[in-house]
Amino acid sequence: MPVWLLLLLSTDSMFLYLQPIGISGMLSLKDLADKIAAKLQETLFIGAELHGKREKSDLCPCKILKVLEEGTVKTKYEVAWLDRNKKVTETAIVNRNDLIWKKSPFSRNSLKPFIRKSTYRSFPWVLHDKLAEKYRISRDPPQDLKGKVFILDGIVYNKRKKDATDVEESGKLKKKKVEGEEAEATGKEDNQQKEEPIKYPIDDLLVQPGTDDPVFTARPLPSRDFKVPMDCVGDLLMVWDFCSSFCKLLHLSPFSLEEFENAICHKGSNVNLIVETHSSLLRLLKHDKDEYFSAVQKRIRSLKITLTNWTEYLCDFVEIINVGDFSTHITTIKRGHYGLLDAQVKLGILRELVNEVLETDIAREKLAEYVEERQVLLATKRGEALEEGRKKREKEQLKAKSVANGVMNGHGADIIGKNQPVLANGNHIGQNGQIAKKKGEIFSARPNNPSKRSESSRSDIESKKTGKKKNMNVEGQAENVIDLTKREALILLRDEKNTAAKRSGKEQRREYFEREIEKRILHTNPLGKDRDYNRYWWFKRDGRMFVESSDSKLWGYYCCKEEIDLLMGSLNPKGEREKALRKQVEKFYSRICMELQKRSKDLANRIALEEAVQRRSTRVRALPRENPANAFLNYVNKWKED
């Protein structure tokens, strides 16, 4: 399913389709994103907000209402002119040349993750089989690649330029033997072409065991003890992750995944956690003043969503969307028996609510704000890294220059003696306690000329008188040398402390950027895939690592550090997918283990409390809310709007 035929981009809950645009499948990720961004710049769609040329006026903001077709080419558009408050003033029909984007709908950085998510191979780019079947995309390669690659059983094979290739039943490539007169003459051994060394990583399904492979551990089996049915675990995680990520936008206090799962399976009709979740989503839809708001306005409803009327708003929403068999449960909800609905129905309604919220202007403006803030943070982080690198290079250059200058100056100095300490005035201390002056001022210990013995004896007497003074001077100068050494040691110690402080400051700064970027989350991406295309998810607010099968029908999770270690030991770095997955797990390993440890402690405390409740006397019956398993019944929305 080549991406050069049709690229699927998922933006929140909407899907944007690009018909064949003639982009080569052998482009790099950067070039492919640039090409698609340029094509999107030319493409207009319903709901897009642009600037248009109005009669006898400058550019005015407008919104596309309808695409008008003229033959086979779409050249005109029905638009609504907007005022400063984004209210429609009038409508008009304009040409494509009169419409200009306010800003590019998608940038290269926003397209890259969607391309990675929608494809499982690059060079050439290939979409997932699931997407091809769902949107009826051809699996045949384009004309420009038919002679270079071919697809068999979902695997892309590159054709050799010189030798043709055969595909065996097992899917392995086997080279054909070269036949010729020269090969027949030289013998059977020369017939066989030498295999080229494999450059890893390659596609995981093509990796074969090697003699240099380490001992891989057996992959642990994930736990599957979910309380909700297996086919709706994905909806459970999606709704909870959205409510947790955008809790401030929804004015909804965060809650754990286990609390949400228990609340969904509870048969009570007015569980506060469920009521507040629905009310927050419905309240945001009502504030958006879109189709849902118009439909509610036609009916006599209270302006405020409360514990008593939230089901009425929910029934209105189910009637408006008219999706699947949800409308058949409206009567049950109106009677006040929402808790009796199946978990699939509850999560299905919540899933549609989240999808509608994602299409509102309020949610899109918030996402755009997050995108801008993330770009500013990334630019600041990159700028600080460049500045730090520049300062480091300048410091190294100055250090190298000072060392070079010191070497040049040292060539002109004369060495007087080995291991002789140098004093502040440039003199050296000799081994006999005398001070050896600079060159040209050397004293002899004894006079060799006999005629000068008398003079030497007088000098000896004078030297005895002044000996004490010289010794005192020598001792004082030696103390100065020791003081200089101590001072240098203190300076080095201070420099080390400053360097350690700067290093800790850099680490704190890096952690600050990572923390702030994570706060502006757009959507949660999987950590990666294994050789069988199973996806691995990690949600920072739960701790467990979830495993999703390739067909999304089976889910499981790992909940302890030992299982994570076994998983990492089972990943083969020779495969493209497992190498990338291992890299991501290593990146978040410490945080995953920390969250799992915290979860284990909470679970141990909960078990201890449950045992304490069970040990109570049968004469004193414990209230249901005292049981830790029913902690979700005590949920209170502290961020609720007044």
CSV table of C-alpha atoms in Angstrom, one decimal, residues 300-598:
chain,number,residue,atom,x,y,z
A,300,ILE,CA,-36.4,23.9,26.5
A,301,ARG,CA,-33.3,23.0,28.6
A,302,SER,CA,-31.7,24.5,31.6
A,303,LEU,CA,-28.7,26.5,30.8
A,304,LYS,CA,-26.6,24.8,33.4
A,305,ILE,CA,-25.8,21.0,33.3
A,306,THR,CA,-26.4,19.5,36.7
A,307,LEU,CA,-26.6,16.1,38.4
A,308,THR,CA,-30.3,15.9,37.6
A,309,ASN,CA,-30.4,17.0,34.0
A,310,TRP,CA,-27.1,15.7,32.5
A,311,THR,CA,-28.9,12.7,31.0
A,312,GLU,CA,-31.2,15.0,29.0
A,313,TYR,CA,-28.2,16.7,27.4
A,314,LEU,CA,-26.7,13.3,26.8
A,315,CYS,CA,-29.8,12.0,25.0
A,316,ASP,CA,-29.9,15.1,22.8
A,317,PHE,CA,-26.3,14.4,21.8
A,318,VAL,CA,-27.0,10.8,21.0
A,319,GLU,CA,-30.0,11.8,18.8
A,320,ILE,CA,-27.9,14.4,17.0
A,321,ILE,CA,-24.9,12.2,16.1
A,322,ASN,CA,-27.2,9.2,15.1
A,323,VAL,CA,-24.2,6.8,15.1
A,324,GLY,CA,-24.6,3.1,15.2
A,325,ASP,CA,-27.2,1.6,17.6
A,326,PHE,CA,-26.7,4.2,20.3
A,327,SER,CA,-30.1,5.7,19.7
A,328,THR,CA,-31.8,2.5,20.8
A,329,HIS,CA,-30.5,3.1,24.4
A,330,ILE,CA,-32.0,6.6,24.7
A,331,THR,CA,-35.1,5.3,26.4
A,332,THR,CA,-33.0,3.5,29.1
A,333,ILE,CA,-31.0,6.7,29.7
A,334,LYS,CA,-34.1,8.8,30.0
A,335,ARG,CA,-35.6,6.4,32.6
A,336,GLY,CA,-32.5,7.0,34.8
A,337,HIS,CA,-30.9,3.7,34.2
A,338,TYR,CA,-27.7,4.8,32.6
A,339,GLY,CA,-25.7,2.4,34.8
A,340,LEU,CA,-27.4,-0.6,33.3
A,341,LEU,CA,-25.9,0.0,29.9
A,342,ASP,CA,-23.1,-2.3,28.7
A,343,ALA,CA,-19.5,-1.1,29.0
A,344,GLN,CA,-19.2,-1.1,25.2
A,345,VAL,CA,-22.2,1.3,24.9
A,346,LYS,CA,-20.9,3.6,27.6
A,347,LEU,CA,-17.4,3.8,26.1
A,348,GLY,CA,-18.8,4.1,22.6
A,349,ILE,CA,-20.8,7.2,23.6
A,350,LEU,CA,-17.8,8.7,25.4
A,351,ARG,CA,-15.6,8.0,22.3
A,352,GLU,CA,-18.1,10.0,20.1
A,353,LEU,CA,-18.2,12.8,22.6
A,354,VAL,CA,-14.4,13.1,22.6
A,355,ASN,CA,-14.3,13.1,18.8
A,356,GLU,CA,-16.9,15.9,18.6
A,357,VAL,CA,-15.0,17.9,21.2
A,358,LEU,CA,-11.8,17.6,19.1
A,359,GLU,CA,-13.6,19.2,16.2
A,360,THR,CA,-14.7,22.3,18.2
A,361,ASP,CA,-13.0,25.6,17.7
A,362,ILE,CA,-12.1,25.8,21.4
A,363,ALA,CA,-10.2,22.5,21.3
A,364,ARG,CA,-8.4,23.4,18.0
A,365,GLU,CA,-7.4,26.8,19.3
A,366,LYS,CA,-6.0,25.1,22.4
A,367,LEU,CA,-4.1,22.6,20.3
A,368,ALA,CA,-2.7,25.5,18.1
A,369,GLU,CA,-1.6,27.3,21.2
A,370,TYR,CA,0.2,24.2,22.5
A,371,VAL,CA,1.9,23.8,19.1
A,372,GLU,CA,3.2,27.4,19.2
A,373,GLU,CA,4.4,27.0,22.8
A,374,ARG,CA,6.2,23.8,22.0
A,375,GLN,CA,7.9,25.4,19.1
A,376,VAL,CA,9.0,28.3,21.2
A,377,LEU,CA,10.4,25.9,23.9
A,378,LEU,CA,12.2,23.8,21.3
A,379,ALA,CA,13.7,26.9,19.7
A,380,THR,CA,14.8,28.2,23.0
A,381,LYS,CA,16.3,24.9,24.0
A,382,ARG,CA,18.1,24.6,20.6
A,383,GLY,CA,19.4,28.2,20.9
A,384,GLU,CA,20.8,27.6,24.4
A,385,ALA,CA,22.5,24.4,23.2
A,386,LEU,CA,24.1,26.3,20.3
A,387,GLU,CA,25.2,29.2,22.6
A,388,GLU,CA,26.7,26.7,25.0
A,389,GLY,CA,28.6,25.0,22.2
A,390,ARG,CA,29.9,28.3,20.9
A,391,LYS,CA,31.2,29.3,24.4
A,392,LYS,CA,32.8,25.9,24.8
A,393,ARG,CA,34.6,26.2,21.4
A,394,GLU,CA,35.8,29.7,22.3
A,395,LYS,CA,37.1,28.5,25.7
A,396,GLU,CA,39.0,25.6,24.0
A,397,GLN,CA,40.5,28.0,21.5
A,398,LEU,CA,41.7,30.4,24.2
A,399,LYS,CA,43.2,27.5,26.2
A,400,ALA,CA,45.0,26.2,23.1
A,401,LYS,CA,46.3,29.7,22.4
A,402,SER,CA,47.6,30.2,26.0
A,403,VAL,CA,49.3,26.8,25.9
A,404,ALA,CA,51.0,27.8,22.7
A,405,ASN,CA,52.2,31.1,24.1
A,406,GLY,CA,53.5,29.4,27.2
A,407,VAL,CA,55.6,27.0,25.1
A,408,MET,CA,57.0,29.8,23.0
A,409,ASN,CA,58.0,31.8,26.1
A,410,GLY,CA,59.6,28.7,27.7
A,411,HIS,CA,62.1,28.3,24.9
A,412,GLY,CA,64.1,31.4,26.1
A,413,ALA,CA,64.4,30.4,29.7
A,414,ASP,CA,67.5,28.6,31.1
A,415,ILE,CA,67.1,25.7,33.4
A,416,ILE,CA,69.3,26.0,36.5
A,417,GLY,CA,68.7,22.8,38.3
A,418,LYS,CA,66.3,19.9,38.6
A,419,ASN,CA,63.7,19.9,41.3
A,420,GLN,CA,64.7,23.4,42.5
A,421,PRO,CA,61.7,25.5,43.7
A,422,VAL,CA,61.3,28.9,42.0
A,423,LEU,CA,60.8,31.9,44.3
A,424,ALA,CA,58.7,35.0,43.6
A,425,ASN,CA,61.8,37.0,42.4
A,426,GLY,CA,62.8,34.4,39.9
A,427,ASN,CA,65.7,32.9,41.9
A,428,HIS,CA,66.1,29.2,42.7
A,429,ILE,CA,66.8,27.5,46.0
A,430,GLY,CA,69.9,25.2,45.8
A,431,GLN,CA,70.4,21.9,47.6
A,432,ASN,CA,72.9,23.4,50.0
A,433,GLY,CA,70.4,26.0,51.2
A,434,GLN,CA,72.0,28.8,49.2
A,435,ILE,CA,69.9,30.9,46.7
A,436,ALA,CA,71.2,30.5,43.1
A,437,LYS,CA,70.6,33.8,41.3
A,438,LYS,CA,69.9,34.2,37.6
A,439,LYS,CA,72.4,33.5,34.9
A,440,GLY,CA,75.6,35.6,35.4
A,441,GLU,CA,75.3,35.8,39.2
A,442,ILE,CA,76.6,32.3,40.3
A,443,PHE,CA,78.5,32.1,43.6
A,444,SER,CA,81.2,29.5,44.4
A,445,ALA,CA,81.2,27.7,47.7
A,446,ARG,CA,85.0,27.8,48.4
A,447,PRO,CA,87.8,30.0,47.0
A,448,ASN,CA,90.4,28.0,45.1
A,449,ASN,CA,93.2,30.7,45.0
A,450,PRO,CA,95.6,30.5,48.0
A,451,SER,CA,96.5,34.2,47.8
A,452,LYS,CA,93.0,35.1,48.7
A,453,ARG,CA,92.6,32.9,51.8
A,454,SER,CA,92.8,35.9,54.1
A,455,GLU,CA,90.1,37.6,52.3
A,456,SER,CA,88.1,34.4,52.3
A,457,SER,CA,88.6,34.0,56.1
A,458,ARG,CA,87.3,37.5,56.6
A,459,SER,CA,84.3,36.8,54.4
A,460,ASP,CA,83.7,33.5,56.4
A,461,ILE,CA,83.5,35.5,59.6
A,462,GLU,CA,81.1,38.0,58.0
A,463,SER,CA,79.1,35.1,56.6
A,464,LYS,CA,78.7,33.6,60.0
A,465,LYS,CA,77.3,36.8,61.3
A,466,THR,CA,74.9,37.1,58.4
A,467,GLY,CA,74.1,33.4,58.2
A,468,LYS,CA,71.1,33.5,60.5
A,469,LYS,CA,69.6,36.4,58.4
A,470,LYS,CA,70.0,34.4,55.2
A,471,ASN,CA,68.4,31.3,56.6
A,472,MET,CA,65.5,33.4,57.9
A,473,ASN,CA,65.1,34.8,54.4
A,474,VAL,CA,65.2,31.4,52.8
A,475,GLU,CA,62.6,30.0,55.2
A,476,GLY,CA,60.4,33.0,54.6
A,477,GLN,CA,60.6,32.6,50.8
A,478,ALA,CA,59.9,28.9,51.1
A,479,GLU,CA,56.8,29.7,53.1
A,480,ASN,CA,55.8,32.0,50.3
A,481,VAL,CA,56.1,29.1,47.9
A,482,ILE,CA,53.8,27.0,50.1
A,483,ASP,CA,51.3,29.8,50.4
A,484,LEU,CA,51.2,30.1,46.6
A,485,THR,CA,50.6,26.4,46.3
A,486,LYS,CA,47.7,26.6,48.7
A,487,ARG,CA,46.3,29.5,46.9
A,488,GLU,CA,46.4,27.7,43.6
A,489,ALA,CA,44.7,24.7,45.2
A,490,LEU,CA,41.9,26.9,46.5
A,491,ILE,CA,41.5,28.4,43.0
A,492,LEU,CA,41.2,24.9,41.5
A,493,LEU,CA,38.7,23.8,44.1
A,494,ARG,CA,36.6,26.9,43.5
A,495,ASP,CA,36.7,26.2,39.7
A,496,GLU,CA,35.6,22.6,40.2
A,497,LYS,CA,32.7,23.8,42.4
A,498,ASN,CA,31.7,26.3,39.7
A,499,THR,CA,31.9,23.6,37.0
A,500,ALA,CA,29.8,21.2,39.1
A,501,ALA,CA,27.2,24.0,39.7
A,502,LYS,CA,27.1,24.8,36.0
A,503,ARG,CA,26.6,21.1,35.2
A,504,SER,CA,23.8,20.7,37.6
A,505,GLY,CA,22.3,24.0,36.3
A,506,LYS,CA,22.4,22.6,32.7
A,507,GLU,CA,20.7,19.3,33.8
A,508,GLN,CA,18.0,21.3,35.7
A,509,ARG,CA,17.5,23.4,32.6
A,510,ARG,CA,17.2,20.4,30.4
A,511,GLU,CA,14.7,18.7,32.8
A,512,TYR,CA,12.7,22.0,32.8
A,513,PHE,CA,12.4,22.0,29.0
A,514,GLU,CA,11.4,18.3,28.9
A,515,ARG,CA,8.8,18.9,31.7
A,516,GLU,CA,7.3,22.0,30.0
A,517,ILE,CA,7.1,20.3,26.6
A,518,GLU,CA,5.4,17.3,28.1
A,519,LYS,CA,2.7,19.6,29.6
A,520,ARG,CA,1.8,20.7,26.1
A,521,ILE,CA,0.9,17.2,24.9
A,522,LEU,CA,-0.9,17.0,21.6
A,523,HIS,CA,-1.5,13.2,21.4
A,524,THR,CA,0.1,10.1,22.9
A,525,ASN,CA,2.2,8.1,20.5
A,526,PRO,CA,3.2,4.4,20.9
A,527,LEU,CA,6.8,3.7,22.1
A,528,GLY,CA,7.2,1.5,19.0
A,529,LYS,CA,6.5,-2.0,17.6
A,530,ASP,CA,8.0,-5.4,17.8
A,531,ARG,CA,8.7,-7.8,14.9
A,532,ASP,CA,5.1,-8.9,14.8
A,533,TYR,CA,3.8,-5.2,14.6
A,534,ASN,CA,2.4,-5.3,18.2
A,535,ARG,CA,2.3,-1.7,19.5
A,536,TYR,CA,3.6,-0.7,22.9
A,537,TRP,CA,2.1,2.2,24.8
A,538,TRP,CA,3.2,4.0,27.9
A,539,PHE,CA,1.0,6.6,29.6
A,540,LYS,CA,2.9,8.8,32.1
A,541,ARG,CA,-0.1,9.1,34.4
A,542,ASP,CA,-0.5,5.3,34.9
A,543,GLY,CA,2.9,3.6,34.8
A,544,ARG,CA,2.0,0.3,33.2
A,545,MET,CA,3.2,-0.5,29.7
A,546,PHE,CA,0.3,-1.6,27.4
A,547,VAL,CA,0.6,-4.0,24.5
A,548,GLU,CA,-1.7,-3.8,21.5
A,549,SER,CA,-1.9,-6.5,18.9
A,550,SER,CA,-1.4,-5.6,15.2
A,551,ASP,CA,-5.2,-6.0,14.6
A,552,SER,CA,-6.1,-4.0,17.8
A,553,LYS,CA,-8.3,-6.9,19.0
A,554,LEU,CA,-6.1,-8.0,21.9
A,555,TRP,CA,-4.6,-5.9,24.7
A,556,GLY,CA,-2.3,-6.6,27.7
A,557,TYR,CA,0.0,-4.8,30.0
A,558,TYR,CA,3.3,-5.2,32.0
A,559,CYS,CA,3.2,-3.9,35.6
A,560,CYS,CA,6.6,-4.6,37.1
A,561,LYS,CA,10.3,-3.8,36.5
A,562,GLU,CA,11.2,-7.5,36.0
A,563,GLU,CA,8.8,-7.8,33.0
A,564,ILE,CA,10.2,-4.6,31.4
A,565,ASP,CA,13.8,-6.0,31.8
A,566,LEU,CA,12.7,-9.3,30.2
A,567,LEU,CA,11.0,-7.4,27.4
A,568,MET,CA,14.2,-5.4,26.7
A,569,GLY,CA,16.3,-8.5,26.7
A,570,SER,CA,14.1,-10.1,24.1
A,571,LEU,CA,14.3,-7.3,21.5
A,572,ASN,CA,16.7,-8.0,18.6
A,573,PRO,CA,18.5,-4.8,17.6
A,574,LYS,CA,19.1,-6.2,14.1
A,575,GLY,CA,15.5,-5.5,13.3
A,576,GLU,CA,14.3,-2.0,12.4
A,577,ARG,CA,11.2,-2.0,14.6
A,578,GLU,CA,12.7,-3.7,17.6
A,579,LYS,CA,15.8,-1.6,17.6
A,580,ALA,CA,13.6,1.6,17.6
A,581,LEU,CA,11.4,0.2,20.3
A,582,ARG,CA,14.4,-0.7,22.5
A,583,LYS,CA,15.8,2.8,22.1
A,584,GLN,CA,12.5,4.4,23.2
A,585,VAL,CA,12.1,2.0,26.2
A,586,GLU,CA,15.7,2.8,27.3
A,587,LYS,CA,14.9,6.5,27.0
A,588,PHE,CA,12.0,6.3,29.5
A,589,TYR,CA,13.3,3.3,31.5
A,590,SER,CA,14.0,5.2,34.7
A,591,ARG,CA,10.6,7.0,34.7
A,592,ILE,CA,8.8,3.8,33.8
A,593,CYS,CA,10.4,1.9,36.7
A,594,MET,CA,9.7,4.8,39.1
A,595,GLU,CA,6.0,4.8,38.1
A,596,LEU,CA,5.8,1.1,38.4
A,597,GLN,CA,7.4,1.2,41.9
A,598,LYS,CA,4.9,3.8,43.0
